XYZ file of C-alpha atoms in Angstrom:
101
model
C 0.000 0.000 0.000
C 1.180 3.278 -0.835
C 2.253 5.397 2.487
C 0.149 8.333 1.794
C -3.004 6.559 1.784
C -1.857 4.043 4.620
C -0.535 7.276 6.409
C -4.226 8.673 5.746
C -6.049 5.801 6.835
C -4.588 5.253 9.974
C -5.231 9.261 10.557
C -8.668 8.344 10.413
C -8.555 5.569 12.489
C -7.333 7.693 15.191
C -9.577 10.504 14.821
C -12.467 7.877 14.482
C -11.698 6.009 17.537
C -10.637 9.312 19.888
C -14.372 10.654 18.912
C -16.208 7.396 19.586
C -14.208 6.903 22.874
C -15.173 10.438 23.725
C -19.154 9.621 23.185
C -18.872 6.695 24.765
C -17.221 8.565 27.816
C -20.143 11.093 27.589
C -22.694 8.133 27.082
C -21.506 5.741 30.287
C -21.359 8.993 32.108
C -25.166 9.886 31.573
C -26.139 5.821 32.016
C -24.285 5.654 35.084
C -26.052 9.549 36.357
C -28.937 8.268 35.565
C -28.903 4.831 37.523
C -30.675 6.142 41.075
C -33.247 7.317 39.237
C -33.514 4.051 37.078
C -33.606 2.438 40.921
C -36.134 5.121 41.735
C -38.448 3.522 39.173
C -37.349 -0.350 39.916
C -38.635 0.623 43.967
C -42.011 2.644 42.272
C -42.713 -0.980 39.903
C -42.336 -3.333 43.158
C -44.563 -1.044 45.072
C -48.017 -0.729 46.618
C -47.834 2.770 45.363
C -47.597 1.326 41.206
C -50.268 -1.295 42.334
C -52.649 1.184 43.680
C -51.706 3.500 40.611
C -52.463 1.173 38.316
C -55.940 0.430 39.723
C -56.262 3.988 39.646
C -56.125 3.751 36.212
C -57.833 0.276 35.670
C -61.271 2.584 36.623
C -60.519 5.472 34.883
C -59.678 7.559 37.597
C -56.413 8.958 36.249
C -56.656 11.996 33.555
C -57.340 10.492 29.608
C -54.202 12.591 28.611
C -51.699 11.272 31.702
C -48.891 9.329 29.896
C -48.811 5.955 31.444
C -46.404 3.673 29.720
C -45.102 3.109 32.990
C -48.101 0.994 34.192
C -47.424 -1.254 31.394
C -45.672 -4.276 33.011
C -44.440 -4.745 29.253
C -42.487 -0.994 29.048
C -40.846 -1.600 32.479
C -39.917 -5.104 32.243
C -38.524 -4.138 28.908
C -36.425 -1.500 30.353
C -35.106 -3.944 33.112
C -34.159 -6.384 30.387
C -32.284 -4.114 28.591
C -30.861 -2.098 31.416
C -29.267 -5.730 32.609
C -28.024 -6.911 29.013
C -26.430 -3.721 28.460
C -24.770 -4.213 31.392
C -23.680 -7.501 30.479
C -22.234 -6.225 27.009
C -19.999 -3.144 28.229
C -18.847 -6.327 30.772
C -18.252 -8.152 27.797
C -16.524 -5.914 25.612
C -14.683 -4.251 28.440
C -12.778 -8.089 28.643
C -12.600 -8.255 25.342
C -10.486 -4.788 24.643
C -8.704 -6.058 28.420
C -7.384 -9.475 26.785
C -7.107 -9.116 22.792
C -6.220 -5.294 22.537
């Protein structure tokens, strides 16, 4: 390979990866901000409070224009689901730039 492209290519392999380490800096910084009030909801959906919420809702006595995906056992145990296997794949990653990088 000609030097001046390798040369080039490698430039942008190092400018690539400094920006996507820097959003992913930014990014684990805001997921890992963000995990009391991720607990915050986790200690709301194992509560009397969500149970006597959602009945609240069940007979209509909640506002028609109140958002409330978060009554939906489907949207929370979603978000648990992925919360954990997220986890699991920055673990997994992490050991894989640790022992082949």
């Amino acid at each position: 390979m000609d030097p001046v492209k390798r040369i080039s290519e490698m430039e942008n392999i190092l400018n690539d990866h400094n920006a996507l380490i820097e959003d992913l800096r930014v990014a684990i910084e805001k997921f890992a901000d963000h995990q009391d009030e991720y607990m915050k909801l986790s200690n709301y959906y194992s509560s009397q409070e969500y149970f006597d919420d959602l009945e609240r809702y069940d007979k209509g006595e909640l506002p028609e224009d109140l958002p409330c995906g978060v009554l939906s056992e489907d949207a929370v145990f979603n978000l648990f689901g992925e919360n954990f296997n997220l986890a699991i794949e920055m673990l997994e990653l992490a050991t894989d730039v640790i022992k082949n990088r």
